[in-house]
Coordinates of C-alpha atoms and ligand atoms in Angstrom, one line a residue:
Chain A
M1 CA 0.0 0.0 0.0
L2 CA 3.0 2.3 0.5
S3 CA 1.6 4.9 2.7
S4 CA 3.8 7.5 4.4
P5 CA 3.5 7.5 8.2
W6 CA 5.0 11.0 8.1
R7 CA 2.5 12.6 5.7
S8 CA 0.4 14.1 8.4
D9 CA 3.5 15.9 9.8
F10 CA 3.3 18.2 6.7
P11 CA 0.1 20.2 6.8
A12 CA 0.4 21.4 3.2
L13 CA -0.1 17.9 1.9
A14 CA -3.6 17.8 3.2
V15 CA -4.3 21.3 1.9
L16 CA -3.1 20.4 -1.6
E17 CA -5.0 17.1 -1.6
A18 CA -8.2 19.0 -0.7
Q19 CA -7.6 21.2 -3.8
G20 CA -7.1 18.0 -5.9
E21 CA -3.4 18.5 -6.2
I22 CA -0.6 15.9 -6.0
Y23 CA 2.9 17.2 -5.2
L24 CA 5.6 15.4 -7.1
D25 CA 8.2 18.3 -7.3
S26 CA 10.1 17.9 -4.1
A27 CA 13.5 18.1 -5.9
A28 CA 12.6 21.7 -6.7
T29 CA 11.6 22.5 -3.2
A30 CA 10.1 20.4 -0.4
Q31 CA 6.9 20.9 1.6
K32 CA 7.5 21.9 5.3
P33 CA 6.8 20.0 8.5
Q34 CA 4.6 21.5 11.2
A35 CA 7.7 21.6 13.4
L36 CA 9.2 24.3 11.1
I37 CA 6.0 26.3 11.1
N38 CA 5.9 26.2 14.9
A39 CA 9.6 27.3 15.1
L40 CA 9.1 30.2 12.8
S41 CA 6.1 31.5 14.5
G42 CA 7.6 30.8 17.9
Y43 CA 10.7 32.9 17.0
Y44 CA 8.7 35.8 15.7
T45 CA 6.2 35.8 18.5
S46 CA 8.7 35.5 21.3
G47 CA 10.9 38.4 20.1
A48 CA 13.2 38.8 17.1
A49 CA 16.7 40.1 17.5
N50 CA 19.9 40.3 15.5
V51 CA 22.6 37.8 16.2
H52 CA 26.2 38.2 17.2
R53 CA 25.7 41.9 18.1
A54 CA 23.7 43.1 21.0
Q55 CA 24.1 41.9 24.6
H56 CA 20.4 42.0 25.6
T57 CA 18.5 38.9 26.5
T58 CA 16.5 38.7 23.3
A59 CA 19.6 38.9 21.2
E60 CA 21.3 36.3 23.3
R61 CA 18.4 33.9 22.9
A62 CA 18.4 34.4 19.1
T63 CA 22.1 33.9 18.9
R64 CA 22.0 30.8 21.0
A65 CA 19.2 29.3 18.8
F66 CA 21.1 30.4 15.6
E67 CA 24.3 28.8 16.7
G68 CA 22.3 25.8 18.0
T69 CA 21.4 25.1 14.3
R70 CA 25.1 25.1 13.3
E71 CA 25.7 22.4 15.9
K72 CA 22.7 20.3 14.9
L73 CA 23.8 20.5 11.3
A74 CA 27.4 19.6 12.2
A75 CA 26.0 16.6 14.1
W76 CA 23.8 15.6 11.2
L77 CA 26.8 15.6 8.8
N78 CA 29.2 14.1 11.4
V79 CA 31.3 17.3 11.1
P80 CA 33.7 17.5 14.1
G81 CA 33.4 21.3 14.5
A82 CA 30.4 23.5 14.1
D83 CA 32.7 26.3 13.0
Q84 CA 33.4 24.3 9.8
L85 CA 29.9 25.3 8.6
I86 CA 29.2 28.7 7.0
F87 CA 25.6 29.7 6.6
T88 CA 24.7 31.1 3.2
R89 CA 21.5 32.1 1.4
G90 CA 21.4 28.7 -0.4
A91 CA 23.5 26.2 -2.3
T92 CA 23.9 28.7 -5.2
E93 CA 25.4 31.3 -2.9
A94 CA 27.6 28.8 -1.3
L95 CA 29.0 27.8 -4.7
N96 CA 29.5 31.5 -5.7
L97 CA 31.3 32.1 -2.4
L98 CA 33.7 29.3 -3.3
A99 CA 34.2 30.6 -6.8
Y100 CA 35.2 34.0 -5.5
G101 CA 36.9 32.8 -2.3
L102 CA 39.2 30.4 -4.2
E103 CA 39.8 32.7 -7.2
H104 CA 43.3 33.7 -6.0
L105 CA 44.4 30.0 -6.3
V106 CA 43.5 29.7 -10.0
R107 CA 46.1 30.7 -12.5
P108 CA 46.0 31.0 -16.3
G109 CA 46.2 27.6 -17.8
D110 CA 44.9 25.8 -14.7
E111 CA 42.0 23.5 -15.2
I112 CA 38.7 23.4 -13.3
V113 CA 36.9 20.1 -13.7
V114 CA 33.1 19.7 -13.5
S115 CA 30.8 17.0 -14.7
A116 CA 28.5 17.1 -17.7
L117 CA 25.4 16.9 -15.5
E118 CA 25.9 19.8 -13.2
H119 CA 23.1 22.1 -12.2
H120 CA 23.7 25.7 -13.5
A121 CA 24.5 26.6 -9.9
N122 CA 27.6 24.3 -10.0
L123 CA 28.6 25.1 -13.5
L124 CA 28.2 28.9 -14.1
P125 CA 30.3 30.1 -11.1
W126 CA 33.2 27.9 -12.3
Q127 CA 32.7 28.8 -15.9
Q128 CA 32.8 32.5 -15.0
L129 CA 35.8 31.9 -12.7
A130 CA 37.7 30.2 -15.5
L131 CA 36.9 33.2 -17.8
R132 CA 38.1 35.7 -15.2
R133 CA 41.4 33.9 -14.6
G134 CA 42.2 32.5 -18.1
A135 CA 41.7 29.0 -16.8
R136 CA 40.1 26.1 -18.7
L137 CA 36.8 24.4 -17.8
V138 CA 37.1 20.6 -18.3
I139 CA 33.8 18.6 -18.6
L140 CA 33.7 15.0 -17.4
P141 CA 31.5 12.9 -19.7
L142 CA 28.8 10.5 -18.4
D143 CA 28.3 6.9 -19.0
L144 CA 25.0 5.6 -20.3
A145 CA 23.5 5.1 -16.8
G146 CA 24.1 8.8 -16.1
A147 CA 27.1 8.6 -13.8
V148 CA 30.5 10.3 -14.4
D149 CA 32.5 8.0 -16.6
L150 CA 35.4 6.9 -14.5
P151 CA 37.9 5.9 -17.2
A152 CA 37.4 9.3 -18.8
A153 CA 37.8 11.0 -15.5
R154 CA 41.1 9.2 -14.9
R155 CA 42.3 10.7 -18.2
L156 CA 40.9 14.2 -17.7
I157 CA 41.9 14.8 -14.1
S158 CA 45.6 15.7 -14.3
A159 CA 48.4 17.7 -12.8
H160 CA 46.7 20.8 -14.4
T161 CA 43.6 20.3 -12.3
R162 CA 43.2 22.9 -9.6
L163 CA 39.6 22.0 -8.5
L164 CA 37.0 19.4 -9.1
A165 CA 33.3 20.3 -8.5
V166 CA 30.6 17.5 -8.9
S167 CA 27.1 16.7 -7.7
Q168 CA 26.5 14.0 -5.2
L169 CA 23.0 13.1 -6.6
S170 CA 21.9 14.4 -10.0
N171 CA 18.8 16.7 -10.0
V172 CA 17.9 15.5 -13.5
L173 CA 19.0 11.9 -13.7
G174 CA 18.6 10.8 -10.1
T175 CA 21.9 9.1 -10.2
W176 CA 24.4 8.9 -7.3
Q177 CA 27.8 10.0 -8.6
P178 CA 30.9 7.8 -7.9
L179 CA 32.4 10.2 -5.4
T180 CA 34.4 7.5 -3.6
E181 CA 36.4 6.9 -6.8
L182 CA 36.4 10.5 -8.2
L183 CA 37.5 12.5 -5.2
P184 CA 40.8 10.6 -4.6
L185 CA 41.6 11.2 -8.3
A186 CA 41.5 15.0 -7.7
R187 CA 43.2 14.8 -4.3
A188 CA 46.1 12.8 -5.7
Q189 CA 46.8 15.8 -8.0
G190 CA 46.6 18.2 -5.1
A191 CA 43.3 19.6 -6.4
L192 CA 40.5 20.9 -4.2
T193 CA 37.2 19.0 -4.3
V194 CA 33.7 20.5 -4.1
V195 CA 30.6 18.4 -3.7
D196 CA 27.2 19.9 -4.6
G197 CA 25.0 18.1 -2.1
A198 CA 21.8 20.1 -2.8
Q199 CA 20.0 16.9 -3.8
G200 CA 22.1 14.3 -2.0
I201 CA 21.6 15.7 1.5
V202 CA 17.8 15.1 1.2
H203 CA 18.3 11.3 0.9
G204 CA 20.1 9.5 3.7
R205 CA 22.6 10.8 6.2
H206 CA 26.0 11.6 4.9
D207 CA 29.3 11.5 6.8
L208 CA 31.2 14.4 5.3
P209 CA 34.7 13.7 6.8
A210 CA 34.3 10.1 5.5
L211 CA 33.3 11.4 2.1
G212 CA 36.6 13.1 2.0
C213 CA 35.7 16.3 0.1
D214 CA 37.2 19.7 0.8
F215 CA 33.9 21.5 0.5
Y216 CA 30.2 20.4 0.5
V217 CA 27.2 22.7 -0.2
L218 CA 23.5 22.3 0.6
S219 CA 20.2 24.1 0.6
S220 CA 17.8 24.0 3.5
H221 CA 14.6 24.3 1.4
K222 CA 15.1 21.0 -0.3
L223 CA 15.7 19.3 3.1
Y224 CA 12.1 20.3 4.3
G225 CA 13.5 23.6 5.7
P226 CA 12.9 27.2 4.9
E227 CA 14.3 28.8 1.8
G228 CA 16.9 31.6 1.9
V229 CA 19.2 29.3 3.9
G230 CA 22.1 27.2 2.8
A231 CA 25.3 26.0 4.2
L232 CA 28.9 25.4 3.1
Y233 CA 31.0 22.8 4.9
G234 CA 34.8 23.0 4.6
R235 CA 37.7 21.0 5.9
R236 CA 39.7 23.2 8.2
E237 CA 42.7 23.4 5.9
A238 CA 40.4 24.2 2.9
L239 CA 38.5 26.9 4.8
A240 CA 41.8 28.6 5.6
Q241 CA 42.4 29.0 1.9
L242 CA 39.2 31.0 1.3
R243 CA 39.5 34.8 0.8
H244 CA 36.7 36.9 2.0
W245 CA 34.2 37.8 -0.6
Q246 CA 31.3 39.8 0.8
F247 CA 32.0 42.7 3.2
G248 CA 30.0 44.4 5.9
G249 CA 28.4 43.7 9.3
E250 CA 29.9 41.5 11.8
M251 CA 32.3 39.7 9.5
V252 CA 34.9 42.3 10.4
E253 CA 37.3 42.2 13.3
I254 CA 38.8 45.7 13.2
A255 CA 38.0 48.5 10.7
D256 CA 39.3 52.0 10.1
Y257 CA 38.6 54.2 7.0
Q258 CA 41.4 52.8 4.9
H259 CA 41.8 49.2 6.1
A260 CA 40.1 46.3 7.8
D261 CA 40.8 42.9 9.2
F262 CA 38.3 40.1 8.9
R263 CA 37.2 37.2 11.0
P264 CA 37.9 33.6 10.0
A265 CA 35.2 31.2 9.0
P266 CA 32.4 30.9 9.8
L267 CA 31.5 34.4 10.8
G268 CA 34.0 36.1 8.4
F269 CA 31.9 34.6 5.6
E270 CA 28.5 35.6 6.9
A271 CA 28.4 39.3 6.0
G272 CA 25.3 41.3 6.9
T273 CA 22.3 40.1 8.9
P274 CA 21.8 36.4 8.2
P275 CA 18.4 34.8 7.7
I276 CA 18.0 34.3 11.4
A277 CA 14.5 32.8 11.5
G278 CA 15.3 30.6 8.6
V279 CA 18.4 29.2 10.3
I280 CA 16.5 28.6 13.5
G281 CA 13.8 27.0 11.5
L282 CA 16.3 24.6 9.9
G283 CA 17.4 23.6 13.4
A284 CA 13.8 22.7 14.2
V285 CA 13.6 20.7 10.9
L286 CA 16.7 18.8 11.9
D287 CA 15.3 18.0 15.3
Y288 CA 12.2 16.7 13.6
L289 CA 14.1 14.6 11.1
L290 CA 16.1 13.1 14.0
T291 CA 12.9 11.8 15.5
L292 CA 12.2 9.7 12.4
D293 CA 13.4 6.1 11.9
E294 CA 16.1 6.5 9.4
T295 CA 15.8 3.0 8.0
A296 CA 12.1 3.3 7.7
V297 CA 12.4 6.5 5.7
A298 CA 15.1 5.0 3.4
Q299 CA 12.9 1.9 2.8
H300 CA 9.8 4.0 2.1
E301 CA 11.7 6.3 -0.3
A302 CA 13.3 3.3 -2.1
A303 CA 9.9 1.6 -2.5
L304 CA 8.3 4.7 -3.9
H305 CA 11.2 5.2 -6.3
A306 CA 11.0 1.6 -7.4
K307 CA 7.3 2.0 -8.1
L308 CA 7.9 5.2 -10.0
V309 CA 10.6 3.7 -12.2
A310 CA 8.7 0.5 -12.8
G311 CA 5.6 2.3 -13.8
L312 CA 7.4 4.7 -16.2
G313 CA 9.1 1.6 -17.7
K314 CA 5.7 0.2 -18.7
R315 CA 4.6 3.1 -20.8
R316 CA 5.2 2.6 -24.5
G317 CA 7.5 5.1 -26.2
L318 CA 8.7 6.5 -22.9
H319 CA 12.4 7.0 -22.3
L320 CA 14.0 7.5 -19.0
L321 CA 17.0 9.9 -18.8
G322 CA 19.8 7.8 -17.5
R323 CA 19.1 5.0 -15.0
P324 CA 17.7 6.8 -11.9
Q325 CA 18.7 5.4 -8.6
A326 CA 16.9 7.6 -6.1
A327 CA 14.6 10.5 -5.4
L328 CA 13.4 11.3 -8.9
A329 CA 13.1 10.2 -12.5
S330 CA 13.1 12.3 -15.7
F331 CA 11.6 11.1 -19.0
A332 CA 10.6 12.0 -22.5
V333 CA 8.0 10.4 -24.7
D334 CA 8.5 9.8 -28.4
G335 CA 6.6 12.3 -30.5
V336 CA 5.3 14.2 -27.5
H337 CA 6.6 17.6 -26.5
H338 CA 7.3 17.8 -22.8
G339 CA 5.5 21.2 -22.6
D340 CA 2.3 19.5 -23.8
L341 CA 2.6 16.7 -21.3
A342 CA 3.3 19.2 -18.5
H343 CA 0.2 21.2 -19.6
L344 CA -2.1 18.2 -19.4
L345 CA -0.6 17.0 -16.1
T346 CA -1.1 20.4 -14.6
E347 CA -4.7 20.4 -15.7
Q348 CA -5.1 17.2 -13.8
G349 CA -3.6 18.6 -10.6
V350 CA -0.3 16.8 -10.9
A351 CA 2.7 19.0 -9.9
V352 CA 5.8 17.9 -11.8
R353 CA 8.6 19.9 -13.4
S354 CA 9.1 20.2 -17.1
G355 CA 11.8 21.8 -19.1
T356 CA 15.6 21.8 -18.8
H357 CA 15.8 21.6 -15.0
C358 CA 18.6 24.3 -14.8
A359 CA 20.9 22.0 -16.8
M360 CA 20.7 23.2 -20.3
P361 CA 24.1 21.8 -21.4
L362 CA 23.1 18.3 -20.1
M363 CA 19.8 18.4 -22.0
N364 CA 21.6 19.4 -25.2
S365 CA 24.1 16.6 -24.7
L366 CA 21.3 14.1 -24.3
G367 CA 19.8 15.5 -27.5
R368 CA 16.6 16.7 -25.7
T369 CA 14.9 20.0 -25.6
G370 CA 13.5 19.2 -22.3
A371 CA 12.0 16.5 -20.1
I372 CA 9.4 15.8 -17.4
R373 CA 10.8 15.2 -13.9
V374 CA 8.8 13.5 -11.2
S375 CA 10.4 13.8 -7.8
L376 CA 9.5 12.4 -4.4
G377 CA 9.6 13.4 -0.8
L378 CA 9.2 11.2 2.3
Y379 CA 5.6 12.4 2.6
N380 CA 4.5 10.9 -0.7
D381 CA 2.3 7.9 -0.8
G382 CA 2.0 5.1 -3.4
A383 CA -1.4 6.6 -4.2
D384 CA 0.2 9.8 -5.4
L385 CA 2.0 7.8 -8.0
D386 CA -1.3 6.0 -9.0
V387 CA -2.9 9.4 -9.6
F388 CA 0.2 10.5 -11.6
F389 CA 0.2 7.4 -13.8
A390 CA -3.6 7.7 -14.5
A391 CA -3.1 11.4 -15.4
L392 CA -0.1 10.5 -17.6
D393 CA -2.0 7.8 -19.5
R394 CA -4.9 10.2 -20.0
A395 CA -2.5 12.9 -21.3
L396 CA -0.7 10.5 -23.6
E397 CA -4.0 9.3 -25.0
M398 CA -5.1 12.9 -25.7
L399 CA -1.8 13.7 -27.4
A400 CA -1.7 10.5 -29.4
Chain B
M1 CA -10.8 46.5 -21.3
T2 CA -13.4 44.0 -22.6
I3 CA -14.7 45.2 -25.9
D4 CA -18.0 44.4 -27.6
P5 CA -17.6 40.9 -29.2
S6 CA -19.2 42.0 -32.4
A7 CA -16.3 44.4 -33.0
L8 CA -13.8 41.6 -32.9
P9 CA -12.4 39.8 -36.0
A10 CA -14.4 36.8 -37.2
A11 CA -11.8 34.3 -35.9
A12 CA -11.9 35.9 -32.5
Q13 CA -15.7 35.7 -32.4
A14 CA -15.4 32.0 -33.3
A15 CA -12.9 31.4 -30.5
L16 CA -15.3 33.0 -28.0
A17 CA -18.2 30.9 -29.2
E18 CA -16.2 27.6 -29.2
F19 CA -14.4 28.0 -26.0
G20 CA -17.5 29.4 -24.3
A21 CA -19.3 26.2 -25.1
A22 CA -16.4 23.9 -23.9
G23 CA -17.4 21.9 -20.8
G24 CA -14.2 21.2 -19.0
W25 CA -10.4 21.2 -19.2
E26 CA -10.3 18.2 -21.5
Q27 CA -12.6 19.8 -24.1
R28 CA -10.7 23.0 -23.9
A29 CA -7.4 21.2 -24.3
R30 CA -8.7 19.4 -27.4
L31 CA -10.0 22.7 -28.8
L32 CA -6.7 24.3 -28.2
M33 CA -5.0 21.5 -30.1
S34 CA -7.3 21.8 -33.0
W35 CA -6.9 25.5 -33.2
G36 CA -3.2 25.0 -33.1
E37 CA -3.4 22.7 -36.1
R38 CA -5.1 25.4 -38.1
L39 CA -2.2 27.9 -37.7
E40 CA -0.9 29.2 -41.0
P41 CA 2.4 27.3 -41.4
L42 CA 5.8 28.9 -41.1
T43 CA 8.5 28.0 -43.6
D44 CA 11.7 26.5 -42.3
A45 CA 13.5 29.8 -43.1
E46 CA 11.0 31.6 -40.9
R47 CA 11.7 29.3 -38.0
S48 CA 14.9 31.2 -37.5
D49 CA 16.7 32.3 -34.4
E50 CA 15.8 35.8 -35.3
N51 CA 12.1 35.0 -35.2
L52 CA 12.4 33.1 -31.9
V53 CA 10.5 34.7 -29.0
H54 CA 12.6 34.6 -25.8
G55 CA 10.9 34.0 -22.5
C56 CA 8.8 31.0 -23.5
E57 CA 9.0 27.6 -21.9
S58 CA 8.9 25.9 -25.3
R59 CA 10.3 27.5 -28.5
V60 CA 7.9 29.9 -30.2
W61 CA 8.5 31.7 -33.5
L62 CA 6.7 34.8 -34.7
V63 CA 6.7 36.8 -37.9
G64 CA 4.5 39.8 -38.7
E65 CA 3.7 42.0 -41.6
D66 CA 2.3 45.5 -41.7
E67 CA -0.5 45.8 -44.2
D68 CA -1.5 49.4 -44.6
G69 CA -1.2 50.0 -40.8
H70 CA -2.8 46.8 -39.9
W71 CA -0.7 44.0 -38.5
H72 CA -0.9 40.4 -39.6
F73 CA 1.1 37.9 -37.6
R74 CA 1.9 34.2 -38.1
G75 CA 3.6 32.0 -35.6
S76 CA 4.3 28.5 -34.4
S77 CA 5.7 26.5 -31.6
E78 CA 7.0 23.0 -31.0
A79 CA 4.3 22.3 -28.4
R80 CA 0.8 21.6 -29.6
L81 CA -1.1 23.3 -26.7
L82 CA 1.1 26.3 -27.0
R83 CA 0.3 26.4 -30.7
G84 CA -3.3 26.5 -29.7
L85 CA -2.8 29.4 -27.2
L86 CA -0.8 31.2 -29.9
A87 CA -3.7 30.6 -32.4
V88 CA -6.3 32.1 -30.2
L89 CA -4.0 35.1 -29.5
L90 CA -3.4 35.6 -33.2
A91 CA -7.1 35.4 -33.8
R92 CA -7.6 38.3 -31.4
V93 CA -4.8 40.5 -32.6
D94 CA -5.3 40.0 -36.3
S95 CA -5.4 43.3 -38.3
L96 CA -5.0 45.5 -35.2
T97 CA -3.0 48.7 -35.6
A98 CA 0.2 49.3 -33.7
D99 CA -1.7 51.5 -31.2
E100 CA -4.3 48.9 -30.6
L101 CA -1.6 46.3 -30.0
Q102 CA -0.2 48.6 -27.3
S103 CA -3.4 48.6 -25.3
L104 CA -4.5 45.0 -25.7
D105 CA -4.9 43.1 -22.4
V106 CA -3.9 39.5 -23.1
A107 CA -4.9 38.2 -19.7
D108 CA -8.4 39.6 -20.2
W109 CA -8.6 37.9 -23.6
F110 CA -7.6 34.5 -22.2
A111 CA -10.0 35.0 -19.3
Q112 CA -12.9 35.5 -21.7
L113 CA -12.0 32.2 -23.3
G114 CA -12.0 30.5 -19.9
L115 CA -8.3 29.8 -20.4
S116 CA -6.9 31.7 -17.4
R117 CA -6.3 28.6 -15.4
Q118 CA -4.4 27.0 -18.3
L119 CA -2.1 29.9 -18.4
S120 CA 0.4 29.0 -15.7
P121 CA 2.5 32.1 -14.8
S122 CA 5.3 30.7 -17.0
R123 CA 3.0 30.1 -19.9
A124 CA 1.3 33.5 -19.3
S125 CA 4.7 35.1 -19.4
G126 CA 5.3 33.3 -22.7
M127 CA 2.2 34.8 -24.1
N128 CA 3.2 38.1 -22.7
A129 CA 6.6 37.7 -24.4
V130 CA 4.8 37.0 -27.7
L131 CA 2.6 40.1 -27.3
Q132 CA 5.6 42.2 -26.4
R133 CA 7.3 41.0 -29.6
M134 CA 4.2 42.1 -31.5
R135 CA 4.3 45.5 -29.9
D136 CA 8.0 45.9 -30.6
K137 CA 7.4 45.1 -34.2
G138 CA 4.5 47.6 -34.4
R139 CA 6.7 50.3 -32.8
E140 CA 9.7 49.7 -35.1
R141 CA 7.7 50.6 -38.1
R142 CA 6.8 54.1 -36.9
Ligands
LIG1 C1 22.0 19.8 -7.8 C2 21.6 21.2 -7.4 N1 22.5 22.1 -7.2 C3 22.2 23.3 -6.8 C4 20.9 23.8 -6.7 C5 20.7 25.2 -6.3 O1 20.1 25.3 -5.1 P1 19.4 26.7 -4.6 O2 18.6 27.2 -5.7 O3 18.7 26.3 -3.4 O4 20.6 27.6 -4.3 C6 19.9 22.9 -7.0 C7 18.5 23.3 -6.9 O5 17.7 23.2 -7.8 C8 20.2 21.6 -7.4 O6 19.3 20.7 -7.6

């Protein structure tokens, strides 16, 4: 029957259902648990204050809650020190921080290596950095399943490589990337490694020190938390190489008119007033997620995903993009434009994504103008997929 | 501004009548597809990058000619339902002057056809981008 025991923890699911809508777009952004809504309203009703500034009690309370999230996130990711986590406005900002903060290490002729499946957020900052510094952007090709092709990676990652930036879980193909093999290739060349965990963090718990990357980025809103919050993890030695990139507020240690000294990570990279309520909200979401049975969540998600992939596989003329392993599946149908399918699915109250999924170069390389993506959250039921499949069949029949 | 239907071009009056009689989303979608099929075709040469309208989810091409101050547009798209939306938009704007194009309210037109709900914000902005392109063409000529 595949029914999610956690569905009722997310009030929006019932509201959407009452409106005849099925939410299958969690990879874009996830619905939020009641625990988050309570934390946000609790923070605003009990007194907002800026953090790391004033001494009054309200500010102290806010700062404690804000820093509490840093510790919870560190524990979630098995990071030894909370000061290895910098709060940003999202995964995109974290990646831009890296592309500016590491710019001084990139010299003309150096190579920055990314994979062919990167989200624009993990492509454009590096592309633009390469253009600014006269470096070369090297693209790792994919195998047919939709994972980085390791033999090709072994050839392309070389002594010229300064930095490798790859996704953990593809937002288009739903494939886990072979980080255990890839990261050592870069490390062996003395290159820095960046993992885009925007999708990966949502599925399973990850041990970042064990993963062995220098940097890891994530977004709160995909992990059932509020938007406007992201985080950047760094190994201590890697964080020490970052130059400051945004200036103002409490990131400064001493300032006079002509000169200033800045704080180290994390505060030195959190210029301006941070999204305080959002960060506190993320802490409440982590508390909530900690109450769930990790194995049960993983099993439920795997069963839903298997049902999704099996069902798609039964439709004639339908092609999956890559071989999806988790969280989502993207597909195209022979002779049917994805925009038409999306239109008719929307008419039937099914929320999916259509288009290029912020990965235009990937779509071009797959020879597609776009695709439909169905993505799952822990609150989805098997029945959501039944509704989707019925709507898909109806749409395909109309477009035949 | 909703104008007197009898002042509309014949094709627009037909759209109002047909879509007004449509019962539900499925009938409207089928109507859109059949309107889309009746679009005047574009040549391969006309499906050029230059005629591509930016800001649409799916690719849309638009060409237009000024016939004694009255504009006649032709267009196409890769997606069938979008071709339908384009067809009912073209029906409404056919033979308008540049000034009339400036003041046309697309959202109102789609609302009259009962198609507001089918216009997601992204598709609506696509239709707005098409109208904007029409207006720009009208303006260039002056
Ligand atoms: C793989 C991947 N990286 C980066 C991002 C960007 O995240 P955000 O928009 O939250 O900054 C996304 C979000 O769509 C993503 O899926």
